[in-house]
Amino acid sequence: MLLALLMCYVGFTALCLSTDRHHGELLHSKPSPHRRRMLRAAGWLLLIASIWPAVTVAGWSQGLVEWCAVLMLSALLLVLLLPYRPRLALILAGVGLLASPVAAFATL
C-alpha cells in the first residue's frame, strides 16, 4: 500500500502544480501551457496507475477499498500541508517520487 500512497500523493501534487495559483506559490513562476498539460497528464496517469499496486496486494474487492482510503489520505495530507507548509508538500512529493521504485521492489 505504500507504493499506492506515494503514487497518489505525487499525482495529486502534480495536479496541484498544474494550476496557476499553486504553481506560482511553490515554484514562483507561471506554468507554460505545455508544462500545465504535462503536469495534468502525469497527475492523472499516476492516480490511475496507483490502482495497480493496491489491487495486486489485496485483490480486487479489498484492494479497491484500500485504494480509496489511500486516495483520501494522500489528498488530505496535501490539502493540510499546502496552506501551512507549502515547501514541505513539494519536498514530500519529490521524496515520494524517489522512493516509489524502492517501494515497488519491496512489494515483489
Coordinates of N, CA, C and O in Angstrom, one line a residue:
M1 N 0.8 -1.2 0.0 CA 0.0 0.0 0.0 C 0.9 1.3 0.0 O 0.4 2.3 -0.3
L2 N 2.1 1.1 0.4 CA 3.0 2.3 0.4 C 3.2 2.8 -1.0 O 3.2 4.1 -1.2
L3 N 3.3 2.0 -2.0 CA 3.5 2.4 -3.3 C 2.3 3.1 -3.8 O 2.4 4.2 -4.5
A4 N 1.1 2.6 -3.5 CA -0.1 3.3 -3.9 C -0.2 4.7 -3.3 O -0.6 5.7 -3.9
L5 N 0.2 4.8 -2.0 CA 0.1 6.1 -1.3 C 1.1 7.1 -1.9 O 0.7 8.2 -2.1
L6 N 2.3 6.6 -2.2 CA 3.3 7.5 -2.8 C 2.8 8.0 -4.2 O 2.9 9.2 -4.5
M7 N 2.3 7.1 -5.0 CA 1.8 7.4 -6.3 C 0.6 8.4 -6.3 O 0.6 9.4 -7.0
C8 N -0.3 8.2 -5.3 CA -1.4 9.1 -5.2 C -1.0 10.5 -4.7 O -1.4 11.5 -5.3
Y9 N -0.1 10.6 -3.8 CA 0.4 11.9 -3.3 C 1.1 12.6 -4.4 O 0.9 13.8 -4.6
V10 N 2.0 11.9 -5.1 CA 2.7 12.6 -6.2 C 1.7 13.0 -7.3 O 1.9 14.1 -7.9
G11 N 0.8 12.2 -7.6 CA -0.2 12.5 -8.6 C -1.1 13.7 -8.2 O -1.3 14.6 -9.1
F12 N -1.5 13.8 -7.0 CA -2.2 15.0 -6.5 C -1.4 16.2 -6.5 O -1.9 17.3 -6.8
T13 N -0.1 16.1 -6.2 CA 0.8 17.2 -6.2 C 1.0 17.7 -7.7 O 1.0 18.9 -7.9
A14 N 1.1 16.8 -8.6 CA 1.2 17.2 -10.0 C 0.0 17.9 -10.5 O 0.1 18.9 -11.2
L15 N -1.2 17.4 -10.1 CA -2.4 18.1 -10.5 C -2.5 19.5 -9.8 O -3.0 20.5 -10.4
C16 N -2.0 19.6 -8.6 CA -2.0 20.9 -7.9 C -1.0 21.9 -8.6 O -1.4 23.0 -8.7
L17 N 0.1 21.4 -9.0 CA 1.1 22.3 -9.7 C 0.6 22.7 -11.1 O 1.2 23.6 -11.7
S18 N -0.4 22.0 -11.6 CA -0.9 22.4 -12.9 C -1.7 23.6 -12.9 O -2.1 24.1 -14.0
T19 N -2.1 24.1 -11.7 CA -2.9 25.3 -11.6 C -1.9 26.5 -11.5 O -0.8 26.4 -10.9
D20 N -2.4 27.7 -11.9 CA -1.5 28.9 -11.9 C -1.2 29.3 -10.4 O -0.1 29.6 -10.1
R21 N -2.2 29.2 -9.6 CA -2.0 29.7 -8.2 C -1.0 28.9 -7.4 O -0.1 29.4 -6.9
H22 N -1.1 27.6 -7.4 CA -0.2 26.7 -6.6 C 1.2 26.7 -7.3 O 2.2 26.6 -6.6
H23 N 1.2 26.7 -8.6 CA 2.5 26.7 -9.3 C 3.3 28.0 -8.9 O 4.5 27.9 -8.7
G24 N 2.6 29.1 -8.9 CA 3.2 30.3 -8.5 C 3.7 30.4 -7.1 O 4.7 30.9 -6.8
E25 N 2.8 29.8 -6.2 CA 3.2 29.8 -4.8 C 4.4 28.9 -4.5 O 5.3 29.2 -3.7
L26 N 4.5 27.7 -5.1 CA 5.5 26.8 -4.8 C 6.8 27.0 -5.7 O 7.9 26.8 -5.2
L27 N 6.6 27.3 -6.9 CA 7.8 27.4 -7.8 C 8.1 28.9 -8.3 O 9.0 29.1 -9.0
H28 N 7.3 29.8 -7.8 CA 7.5 31.2 -8.1 C 7.5 31.6 -9.6 O 8.3 32.4 -10.0
S29 N 6.7 30.9 -10.4 CA 6.6 31.2 -11.8 C 5.3 30.7 -12.3 O 4.6 29.9 -11.6
K30 N 4.9 31.2 -13.4 CA 3.6 30.8 -14.0 C 3.9 29.6 -15.0 O 4.9 29.7 -15.7
P31 N 3.1 28.6 -14.9 CA 3.4 27.4 -15.8 C 3.1 27.7 -17.2 O 2.1 28.4 -17.6
S32 N 3.9 27.2 -18.1 CA 3.6 27.4 -19.6 C 2.5 26.4 -19.9 O 2.2 25.5 -19.2
P33 N 1.8 26.6 -21.0 CA 0.7 25.7 -21.4 C 1.2 24.3 -21.6 O 0.5 23.3 -21.2
H34 N 2.4 24.1 -22.1 CA 3.0 22.8 -22.3 C 3.2 22.1 -20.9 O 2.9 20.9 -20.7
R35 N 3.8 22.8 -20.0 CA 4.1 22.3 -18.7 C 2.8 22.0 -17.9 O 2.7 21.0 -17.2
R36 N 1.8 22.8 -18.1 CA 0.5 22.6 -17.5 C -0.1 21.3 -18.0 O -0.6 20.5 -17.2
R37 N -0.1 21.1 -19.3 CA -0.6 19.8 -19.9 C 0.1 18.6 -19.4 O -0.5 17.6 -19.1
M38 N 1.5 18.8 -19.3 CA 2.3 17.6 -18.9 C 2.0 17.3 -17.4 O 2.0 16.1 -17.0
L39 N 1.9 18.3 -16.6 CA 1.7 18.1 -15.1 C 0.3 17.4 -15.0 O 0.1 16.5 -14.1
R40 N -0.7 17.9 -15.7 CA -2.1 17.4 -15.6 C -2.1 15.9 -16.1 O -2.7 15.1 -15.4
A41 N -1.4 15.6 -17.2 CA -1.4 14.3 -17.7 C -0.6 13.3 -16.7 O -1.1 12.2 -16.4
A42 N 0.5 13.8 -16.2 CA 1.2 13.0 -15.2 C 0.4 12.7 -14.0 O 0.5 11.6 -13.4
G43 N -0.3 13.7 -13.5 CA -1.1 13.6 -12.3 C -2.2 12.5 -12.5 O -2.3 11.6 -11.6
W44 N -2.9 12.7 -13.5 CA -4.0 11.7 -13.8 C -3.5 10.3 -14.0 O -4.0 9.3 -13.6
L45 N -2.3 10.2 -14.8 CA -1.7 8.9 -15.0 C -1.3 8.2 -13.7 O -1.5 7.0 -13.5
L46 N -0.7 9.0 -12.8 CA -0.3 8.4 -11.6 C -1.5 8.0 -10.7 O -1.4 7.0 -10.0
L47 N -2.5 8.8 -10.7 CA -3.7 8.4 -9.9 C -4.3 7.1 -10.5 O -4.8 6.3 -9.7
I48 N -4.4 7.0 -11.8 CA -5.0 5.8 -12.4 C -4.1 4.6 -12.2 O -4.5 3.5 -11.8
A49 N -2.8 4.8 -12.3 CA -1.8 3.7 -12.2 C -1.7 3.3 -10.7 O -1.3 2.1 -10.4
S50 N -2.1 4.1 -9.8 CA -2.0 3.7 -8.4 C -3.0 2.6 -8.0 O -2.9 2.0 -6.9
I51 N -3.9 2.3 -8.8 CA -4.9 1.2 -8.6 C -4.1 -0.1 -8.6 O -4.4 -1.0 -7.8
W52 N -3.2 -0.2 -9.5 CA -2.5 -1.5 -9.8 C -1.8 -2.0 -8.5 O -2.0 -3.2 -8.2
P53 N -1.0 -1.3 -7.8 CA -0.3 -1.9 -6.6 C -1.4 -2.3 -5.5 O -1.2 -3.3 -4.8
A54 N -2.4 -1.5 -5.4 CA -3.4 -1.8 -4.4 C -4.1 -3.1 -4.7 O -4.4 -4.0 -3.8
V55 N -4.5 -3.3 -6.0 CA -5.2 -4.5 -6.4 C -4.3 -5.7 -6.4 O -4.7 -6.8 -6.0
T56 N -3.0 -5.5 -6.7 CA -2.1 -6.6 -6.7 C -1.9 -7.2 -5.3 O -1.7 -8.4 -5.2
V57 N -1.8 -6.3 -4.4 CA -1.5 -6.8 -3.0 C -2.7 -7.4 -2.3 O -2.6 -8.5 -1.7
A58 N -3.9 -6.8 -2.5 CA -5.0 -7.2 -1.7 C -6.2 -7.8 -2.5 O -7.2 -8.2 -2.0
G59 N -6.1 -7.9 -3.8 CA -7.2 -8.4 -4.7 C -8.1 -7.3 -5.0 O -8.0 -6.2 -4.5
W60 N -9.1 -7.6 -5.9 CA -9.9 -6.5 -6.4 C -10.9 -6.0 -5.3 O -11.1 -4.8 -5.2
S61 N -11.5 -6.9 -4.6 CA -12.5 -6.4 -3.6 C -11.9 -5.6 -2.5 O -12.3 -4.4 -2.3
Q62 N -10.9 -6.1 -1.8 CA -10.3 -5.3 -0.8 C -9.3 -4.2 -1.3 O -9.2 -3.2 -0.7
G63 N -8.7 -4.5 -2.4 CA -7.7 -3.5 -3.0 C -8.4 -2.2 -3.4 O -7.8 -1.2 -3.2
L64 N -9.5 -2.3 -4.0 CA -10.2 -1.0 -4.3 C -10.7 -0.2 -3.1 O -10.6 1.0 -3.1
V65 N -11.1 -0.9 -2.1 CA -11.4 -0.2 -0.8 C -10.2 0.5 -0.2 O -10.2 1.6 0.2
E66 N -9.1 -0.3 -0.2 CA -7.9 0.3 0.4 C -7.3 1.4 -0.5 O -6.8 2.4 0.0
W67 N -7.5 1.3 -1.8 CA -7.1 2.4 -2.7 C -7.9 3.6 -2.5 O -7.3 4.7 -2.5
C68 N -9.2 3.5 -2.3 CA -10.0 4.7 -2.0 C -9.5 5.3 -0.7 O -9.5 6.6 -0.6
A69 N -9.2 4.5 0.3 CA -8.7 5.1 1.6 C -7.3 5.8 1.4 O -7.1 6.9 1.9
V70 N -6.4 5.2 0.6 CA -5.1 5.8 0.3 C -5.3 7.1 -0.5 O -4.6 8.1 -0.3
L71 N -6.3 7.1 -1.4 CA -6.6 8.3 -2.2 C -7.0 9.4 -1.3 O -6.5 10.5 -1.4
M72 N -7.9 9.1 -0.4 CA -8.4 10.2 0.5 C -7.3 10.6 1.5 O -7.2 11.8 1.8
L73 N -6.5 9.7 2.0 CA -5.4 10.1 2.9 C -4.4 11.0 2.2 O -3.9 12.0 2.8
S74 N -4.0 10.6 1.0 CA -3.0 11.5 0.3 C -3.5 12.8 -0.1 O -2.8 13.8 0.1
A75 N -4.8 12.9 -0.4 CA -5.4 14.2 -0.7 C -5.5 15.0 0.5 O -5.3 16.2 0.5
L76 N -5.9 14.4 1.6 CA -6.0 15.1 2.9 C -4.6 15.7 3.4 O -4.5 16.8 3.8
L77 N -3.6 14.9 3.2 CA -2.3 15.3 3.6 C -1.8 16.5 2.8 O -1.3 17.5 3.3
L78 N -2.1 16.5 1.5 CA -1.7 17.6 0.6 C -2.5 18.8 0.9 O -2.0 19.9 1.0
V79 N -3.8 18.7 1.2 CA -4.7 19.8 1.5 C -4.3 20.4 2.8 O -4.3 21.7 3.0
L80 N -3.9 19.6 3.8 CA -3.5 20.2 5.1 C -2.1 20.8 5.0 O -1.8 21.8 5.8
L81 N -1.2 20.4 4.1 CA 0.1 20.9 4.1 C 0.2 22.2 3.2 O 1.0 23.1 3.5
L82 N -0.6 22.3 2.2 CA -0.5 23.4 1.3 C -0.6 24.8 2.0 O 0.2 25.7 1.7
P83 N -1.6 25.0 2.8 CA -1.7 26.4 3.4 C -0.6 26.7 4.4 O -0.2 27.9 4.6
Y84 N -0.1 25.7 5.1 CA 0.8 26.0 6.2 C 2.2 25.7 5.9 O 3.1 26.4 6.4
R85 N 2.5 24.6 5.2 CA 3.9 24.2 4.8 C 4.0 23.9 3.4 O 4.1 22.7 3.0
P86 N 3.8 24.9 2.5 CA 3.8 24.5 1.0 C 5.1 23.9 0.5 O 5.1 23.0 -0.3
R87 N 6.2 24.4 1.0 CA 7.5 23.8 0.6 C 7.7 22.4 1.1 O 8.2 21.5 0.3
L88 N 7.2 22.0 2.2 CA 7.2 20.7 2.7 C 6.4 19.8 1.8 O 6.7 18.6 1.6
A89 N 5.2 20.3 1.4 CA 4.4 19.5 0.5 C 5.1 19.1 -0.8 O 5.1 18.0 -1.3
L90 N 5.9 20.1 -1.3 CA 6.7 19.9 -2.5 C 7.8 18.9 -2.3 O 8.1 18.1 -3.1
I91 N 8.5 19.1 -1.1 CA 9.6 18.2 -0.8 C 9.1 16.7 -0.6 O 9.7 15.8 -1.1
L92 N 7.9 16.6 0.0 CA 7.4 15.2 0.2 C 7.0 14.6 -1.1 O 7.2 13.4 -1.3
A93 N 6.6 15.4 -2.1 CA 6.3 14.8 -3.4 C 7.6 14.4 -4.1 O 7.6 13.3 -4.7
G94 N 8.7 15.1 -3.9 CA 10.0 14.7 -4.5 C 10.5 13.5 -3.8 O 11.0 12.6 -4.5
V95 N 10.4 13.4 -2.5 CA 10.8 12.2 -1.8 C 9.9 11.0 -2.2 O 10.4 9.9 -2.4
G96 N 8.6 11.2 -2.4 CA 7.7 10.2 -2.8 C 8.1 9.7 -4.2 O 8.0 8.5 -4.5
L97 N 8.5 10.6 -5.1 CA 8.9 10.2 -6.4 C 10.1 9.4 -6.4 O 10.3 8.4 -7.1
L98 N 11.1 9.7 -5.6 CA 12.3 9.0 -5.5 C 12.1 7.6 -4.7 O 12.9 6.7 -5.0
A99 N 11.2 7.6 -3.8 CA 11.0 6.4 -3.0 C 10.1 5.4 -3.7 O 10.0 4.2 -3.3
S100 N 9.4 5.8 -4.7 CA 8.5 4.8 -5.4 C 9.2 3.6 -6.0 O 8.6 2.5 -5.8
P101 N 10.3 3.7 -6.6 CA 10.9 2.5 -7.1 C 11.3 1.5 -6.0 O 11.2 0.3 -6.1
V102 N 11.8 2.1 -4.8 CA 12.1 1.2 -3.7 C 10.9 0.5 -3.2 O 10.9 -0.7 -2.8
A103 N 9.8 1.3 -3.1 CA 8.5 0.6 -2.6 C 8.0 -0.4 -3.6 O 7.5 -1.4 -3.2
A104 N 8.3 -0.2 -4.9 CA 7.9 -1.2 -5.9 C 8.6 -2.5 -5.7 O 8.1 -3.6 -5.8
F105 N 9.9 -2.4 -5.5 CA 10.7 -3.6 -5.3 C 10.4 -4.2 -4.0 O 10.6 -5.5 -3.8
A106 N 10.0 -3.5 -3.0 CA 9.6 -4.1 -1.7 C 8.4 -4.9 -1.7 O 8.2 -5.8 -1.0
T107 N 7.5 -4.6 -2.7 CA 6.2 -5.4 -2.8 C 6.4 -6.7 -3.6 O 5.6 -7.5 -3.5
L108 N 7.6 -6.8 -4.3 CA 7.8 -8.0 -5.0 C 8.2 -9.1 -4.1 O 8.3 -9.8 -3.5

